[in-house]
Structures are given as C-alpha cells and as structure tokens.
Amino acid sequence: MSTANWDLDPSMESTAIVQLQPKYDLFIGGCWQKPKSGKYFATYNPADESVLSEIAYGNQDDVNLAVEAARKAYNEVWSKMSGAERGKYLFRIARIMQEKSRELAVLETLDGGKPIRESRDIDIPLACNHFFYYAGWADKLAEAFPGQKPTALGVAGQITPWNFPLLMLAWKIAPALACGNTVVLKPAETTSLTALKFAEICEQAQLPAGVVNIVTGHGDTGAALVANQDLDKIAFTGSTAVGKLIHKACIGTSKKLTLELGGKSANIILEDAPIDQAVEGIINAIFFNQGHVCCAGSRLFVQESIASKVIEKLKFRLQSIYVGNPLDKNTDIGAVNSKKQLETIEKYIALGLEEGAEIFQPTCNLPSKGYYCKPTLFTDVAQSARIAQEEIFGPVLTIQTFRTLEEVVQKANNSPYGLAAGVWTVNGARIFGLSQQLKAGVVWANTYNKFDPTSPFGGYKESGFGREGGRHGLSAYLQFKN
Ligand code: NAD
Ligand code: MN
C-alpha cells in the first residue's frame, strides 16, 4: 500500500489478542453501570473507518454518581490505608498492565491510529513505568517533602485527550492514587477503549471499589465533571480553548487545577550540529504519532548557512517514509485520529498555500479508506503566518531560517505557547545558553520527544500550568500543612 522509494512486504501485527466487547458501560463504584440517558456512541478505527465498539455516553447524573462513589471510597477506604498498602495496589496494576502490554498496544493502535511500533515501544511501556515509578513514592511522601506534612487532596476529576490515551491516563491516575486521592476520569471520546481496559485491570487487581471510576462521553460529559461541586481537584490535558473554559469554571471554587494545553514548539538547528542526526531528530519531533503531540517540534529554525542542505536532506528522507496501515510494523506515519482532525489539518495546509509558503510533500500513495495525511513541509514561511503561529496538531512542519542566536531566541519565544523546544549543536555552552533563554517547559538537546516518569513535564504561557511527572507531579495531588 505504501509509498516510498522501495517496497517492503507488509508485516502486520495480529489483532487476535484484543478482546473487545460490543458495548461498554460506565465503570462506577467498582461496577459496570448503564448510562442514565440510555445513550451509547460508536468508537471507530481511523485506519479503515470501521466501528470497534459502542461506548456509554455519560451525563451529569452519571458523573455525580461517580464522584459520590469516589468520595465514599476516599472516606471509607483509601484515605485510611497506609502508603505502603496503596503502593502495593499500584505495583499490582503496573504488573498487570505489563502482562497485557501487547493487547493494550494493539488496542491503542486500533482505536487511535498510531503506528504499532509507537504504541508497542513508547506508549504502553511508558504508561507501565509511570505506575511503577509512582508506586514507589506512595510510602515515601513525607521524605519527598520533608517537614511539610503532605496529605491527599481528596477526589480528583481528570480529563484526557486522544493523542496518548493510556499514557495520559497513567500521568493522571498514578500520582493521584499514590498520594492517596481517588479519581473520576473522563477519557477522550475517540479513544476510550484502553481506559475501559484499564478499568478491567483495576478489577483484576482488586482495587477497592470507587478508587478509580471511568466515565466515558463527549465534551459535555467533561464539562459535567468540571461542574460537579464535590471535587477537590481538576486535572485537564487538551486544547487551550477548552482549558480556558475549565479555568473559568473553576474560578471561585476550592478546586485545585492543573492544565496541560497546546504547543507550537521550536526545534533549532545550529550550523555546527551533526546534520544527519539532526535531520532524523527533526523527523521524529514532528512526524512521530502523525504530529498529534502537544510538544511536537512543529516550527523548525535552521541557521541560514546550512538551511539549503538541511531542507534537501529532509525532503530526501521524507521520500522514504512509510505512510499507511498503523498495524503494519513498517509504518512510520499511521492514521490521523479522526475525520474532524484530518479536516483541520487539511484546512491549515490550504491556508499555508494561501499565505504564500512553499509546500513539499513526498510522492507516496495514501490508503483509499481511513484518515491519512502526507507529511508536509512548508518553506518561505513568514514569522507572522498563521501556520507558524497556530497549533495544527498534524504532520506539518514550518521551516524558517535565522542568522544569530539572539534572532532565533526572539523568533522561538514569539509564540503564545511555551511547552517544549529542541536545540541541536555540538557546543555545550550554546545548549546551556539557549535552554536558559527559551521560554519552554522542556528543552531537549540533540534529541527530541524523550520522556521518562522521573522528569517533570508542563508548559509556560498558554501551554498551561502545573507539572506532571517526577516529584513535581506528586505536589499537584497533595496539600501541605506547613
Ligand atoms: P480537546 O480540548 O478538544 O479535548 C480534550 C478532552 O477534553 C476530551 O476528553 C474532551 O472530551 C474534553 N472536553 C471537550 N470539551 C470540554 C469541555 N467544554 N469541558 C470539559 N471537557 C471537555 O482536545 P483534543 O482535541 O482532544 O486534544 C488535542 C489538544 O490537546 C491539542 O491542543 C494538544 O496540544 C493538547 N494536548 C496537550 C498535552 C499536554 O500535555 N500539554 C498533551 C496532549 C494533548
Ligand atoms: Mn477510535
């Protein structure tokens, strides 16, 4: 079906390992409960537009029941349990996730469209590691914050996006539980299946009823969760537009809030950089997961003296990229998550042309069914162009040049966002200098999109506030008595 300069035989991952039910209810208080509205909605495989399952559409009544169940579990069980006992449950969950990692990886790819190579090697191992890591902190909170008497907040409402479904769930649930909170989580509507599998894992781990509740639904289900009066904390990852609505809804309440929002991250290549490694790094930074990455290196800044060479190498490399069925182990770029997202990306590509930028796409064929987008480069991009300013959330890279470090710092920071950045150079002093000056939560040097549960992640400016991961990630779920 693909594409590139050469043809590889397909190497398809089998889907036989995935056990799916035709219909999923809500996971509330340790039971599977029918939605009060009686409504269900379909979840699709974006690679071929087939229906995978039907999912319950939760409303305000369902959300309220879930929060009640979480409150009861908090008061009666979870807040009374020692950290060491909580840790044992988290370790057990992590081990079961690891045992089921192949099923989870295939399911993540089926429901979301990302290449199996990524869900198998990145999403699922990182999600398991997150549980292992926070399991280890559960009985060491006093040591993590000496003299500050850390205690749980209570019940957390958590809302996740579709780009890393199980990993974002792990970022939210693992630290919350380790700190002694109970949770109600609303996964994204296009990718709820691994969250529902996670509910089954909680059952298998015999996690006390109500500690984790999963309420599926659309944006209004998320809004209902935010509106509930009995939550102590809201944690949201998603778009800046929805983040602003949630921020407003929490003003004047006692809810604590963390927001992980959008990005338009700069990847900066200096003239002394090892060019071939940098080219691979640029490709990984923007085309990984179809560009559905909040911290994607979507703006490339190349020093003028090497610009034509870098652009030429990028075009050559793109010509050998495999776009196609995400279950094929050869695939580099899988399916865009939804029709709606594909339309957004296509709108931005048309806008780039209207704005006068020059486009390059490889000459690959796309599958005839499903939602696919060719990897796209734009050169001759003005700093003020909307394609260089707004988050596209797709496999589209804008390329600009610069002469001096002062100039690139100014251009890179001239963005409403500040989630991440990349710097490519062999000069250590320049790495330290630039990472001081770039207004971004993470600055990667000679690499990109590297994640680890021990390291905090989060943004500046309109990319949100609060940190997830590491010891910082614990403090988002604790209150301190001193
Ligand atoms: P989205 O904001 O539309 O949806 C995110 C979640 O919020 C979904 O579960 C959705 O159902 C829910 N939601 C929608 N409207 C809501 C409302 N009014 N109240 C409460 N909940 C509501 O975002 P998306 O399209 O799912 O994800 C893409 C966005 O997420 C991108 O902007 C991306 O940058 C961002 N993102 C950020 C990070 C990060 O860590 N900073 C990680 C992943 C994605
Ligand atoms: Mn889906």
mmCIF file of C-alpha atoms and ligand atoms in Angstrom, residues 159-163 168 171 186-189 217-219 222-223 226 236-240 242 245-246 260-263 294 391 393 419 457 463, ligand 1:
data_model
loop_
_atom_site.group_PDB
_atom_site.id
_atom_site.type_symbol
_atom_site.label_atom_id
_atom_site.label_comp_id
_atom_site.label_asym_id
_atom_site.label_seq_id
_atom_site.Cartn_x
_atom_site.Cartn_y
_atom_site.Cartn_z
ATOM 1 C CA ILE A 159 -9.942 14.713 31.644
ATOM 2 C CA THR A 160 -7.613 13.324 28.962
ATOM 3 C CA PRO A 161 -7.049 13.869 25.206
ATOM 4 C CA TRP A 162 -6.867 11.349 22.352
ATOM 5 C CA ASN A 163 -3.245 11.528 21.336
ATOM 6 C CA MET A 168 -2.172 10.369 29.670
ATOM 7 C CA TRP A 171 0.119 10.505 34.058
ATOM 8 C CA LYS A 186 -13.219 11.085 31.501
ATOM 9 C CA PRO A 187 -11.214 9.788 28.504
ATOM 10 C CA ALA A 188 -11.373 11.366 25.039
ATOM 11 C CA GLU A 189 -14.390 10.297 23.003
ATOM 12 C CA GLY A 217 -18.600 10.564 26.893
ATOM 13 C CA HIS A 218 -18.051 13.678 24.788
ATOM 14 C CA GLY A 219 -17.093 17.244 25.722
ATOM 15 C CA GLY A 222 -16.187 16.551 30.620
ATOM 16 C CA ALA A 223 -17.991 19.839 31.318
ATOM 17 C CA VAL A 226 -15.876 20.111 35.933
ATOM 18 C CA PHE A 236 -7.014 18.521 32.349
ATOM 19 C CA THR A 237 -4.916 17.781 29.279
ATOM 20 C CA GLY A 238 -6.241 19.004 25.965
ATOM 21 C CA SER A 239 -6.684 22.091 23.851
ATOM 22 C CA THR A 240 -6.023 25.618 25.077
ATOM 23 C CA VAL A 242 -11.170 24.017 26.411
ATOM 24 C CA LEU A 245 -13.280 27.248 29.693
ATOM 25 C CA ILE A 246 -12.274 24.935 32.538
ATOM 26 C CA GLU A 260 -1.597 20.793 30.196
ATOM 27 C CA LEU A 261 -2.509 22.525 26.962
ATOM 28 C CA GLY A 262 -1.326 23.060 23.407
ATOM 29 C CA GLY A 263 2.041 23.917 21.926
ATOM 30 C CA CYS A 294 1.332 18.578 22.211
ATOM 31 C CA GLU A 391 -1.177 24.729 16.638
ATOM 32 C CA PHE A 393 -1.671 19.073 15.588
ATOM 33 C CA LEU A 419 5.672 23.768 26.042
ATOM 34 C CA PHE A 457 6.652 17.977 32.080
ATOM 35 C CA SER A 463 0.590 25.851 27.268
HETATM 36 P P1 NAD B 1 -9.937 18.879 23.482
HETATM 37 O O1 NAD B 1 -9.615 20.001 24.388
HETATM 38 O O2 NAD B 1 -10.969 19.072 22.463
HETATM 39 O O3 NAD B 1 -10.374 17.585 24.311
HETATM 40 C C1 NAD B 1 -9.660 17.097 25.408
HETATM 41 C C2 NAD B 1 -10.611 16.428 26.369
HETATM 42 O O4 NAD B 1 -11.494 17.420 26.907
HETATM 43 C C3 NAD B 1 -11.505 15.354 25.738
HETATM 44 O O5 NAD B 1 -11.679 14.316 26.682
HETATM 45 C C4 NAD B 1 -12.816 16.108 25.523
HETATM 46 O O6 NAD B 1 -13.958 15.274 25.523
HETATM 47 C C5 NAD B 1 -12.849 17.024 26.730
HETATM 48 N N1 NAD B 1 -13.648 18.231 26.564
HETATM 49 C C6 NAD B 1 -14.039 18.847 25.410
HETATM 50 N N2 NAD B 1 -14.768 19.947 25.682
HETATM 51 C C7 NAD B 1 -14.841 20.044 27.035
HETATM 52 C C8 NAD B 1 -15.432 20.977 27.936
HETATM 53 N N3 NAD B 1 -16.095 22.047 27.495
HETATM 54 N N4 NAD B 1 -15.282 20.777 29.272
HETATM 55 C C9 NAD B 1 -14.583 19.718 29.731
HETATM 56 N N5 NAD B 1 -14.022 18.793 28.934
HETATM 57 C C10 NAD B 1 -14.133 18.953 27.600
HETATM 58 O O7 NAD B 1 -8.543 18.465 22.886
HETATM 59 P P2 NAD B 1 -8.272 17.254 21.921
HETATM 60 O O8 NAD B 1 -8.683 17.670 20.556
HETATM 61 O O9 NAD B 1 -8.850 16.015 22.475
HETATM 62 O O10 NAD B 1 -6.668 17.141 22.033
HETATM 63 C C11 NAD B 1 -5.803 17.923 21.307
HETATM 64 C C12 NAD B 1 -5.257 19.054 22.165
HETATM 65 O O11 NAD B 1 -4.702 18.577 23.371
HETATM 66 C C13 NAD B 1 -4.134 19.767 21.475
HETATM 67 O O12 NAD B 1 -4.345 21.150 21.576
HETATM 68 C C14 NAD B 1 -2.893 19.374 22.264
HETATM 69 O O13 NAD B 1 -1.843 20.263 22.260
HETATM 70 C C15 NAD B 1 -3.434 19.168 23.614
HETATM 71 N N6 NAD B 1 -2.603 18.234 24.370
HETATM 72 C C16 NAD B 1 -1.754 18.734 25.337
HETATM 73 C C17 NAD B 1 -0.935 17.890 26.051
HETATM 74 C C18 NAD B 1 -0.015 18.425 27.114
HETATM 75 O O14 NAD B 1 0.491 17.649 27.899
HETATM 76 N N7 NAD B 1 0.224 19.706 27.198
HETATM 77 C C19 NAD B 1 -0.976 16.519 25.816
HETATM 78 C C20 NAD B 1 -1.842 16.040 24.831
HETATM 79 C C21 NAD B 1 -2.653 16.915 24.125
#
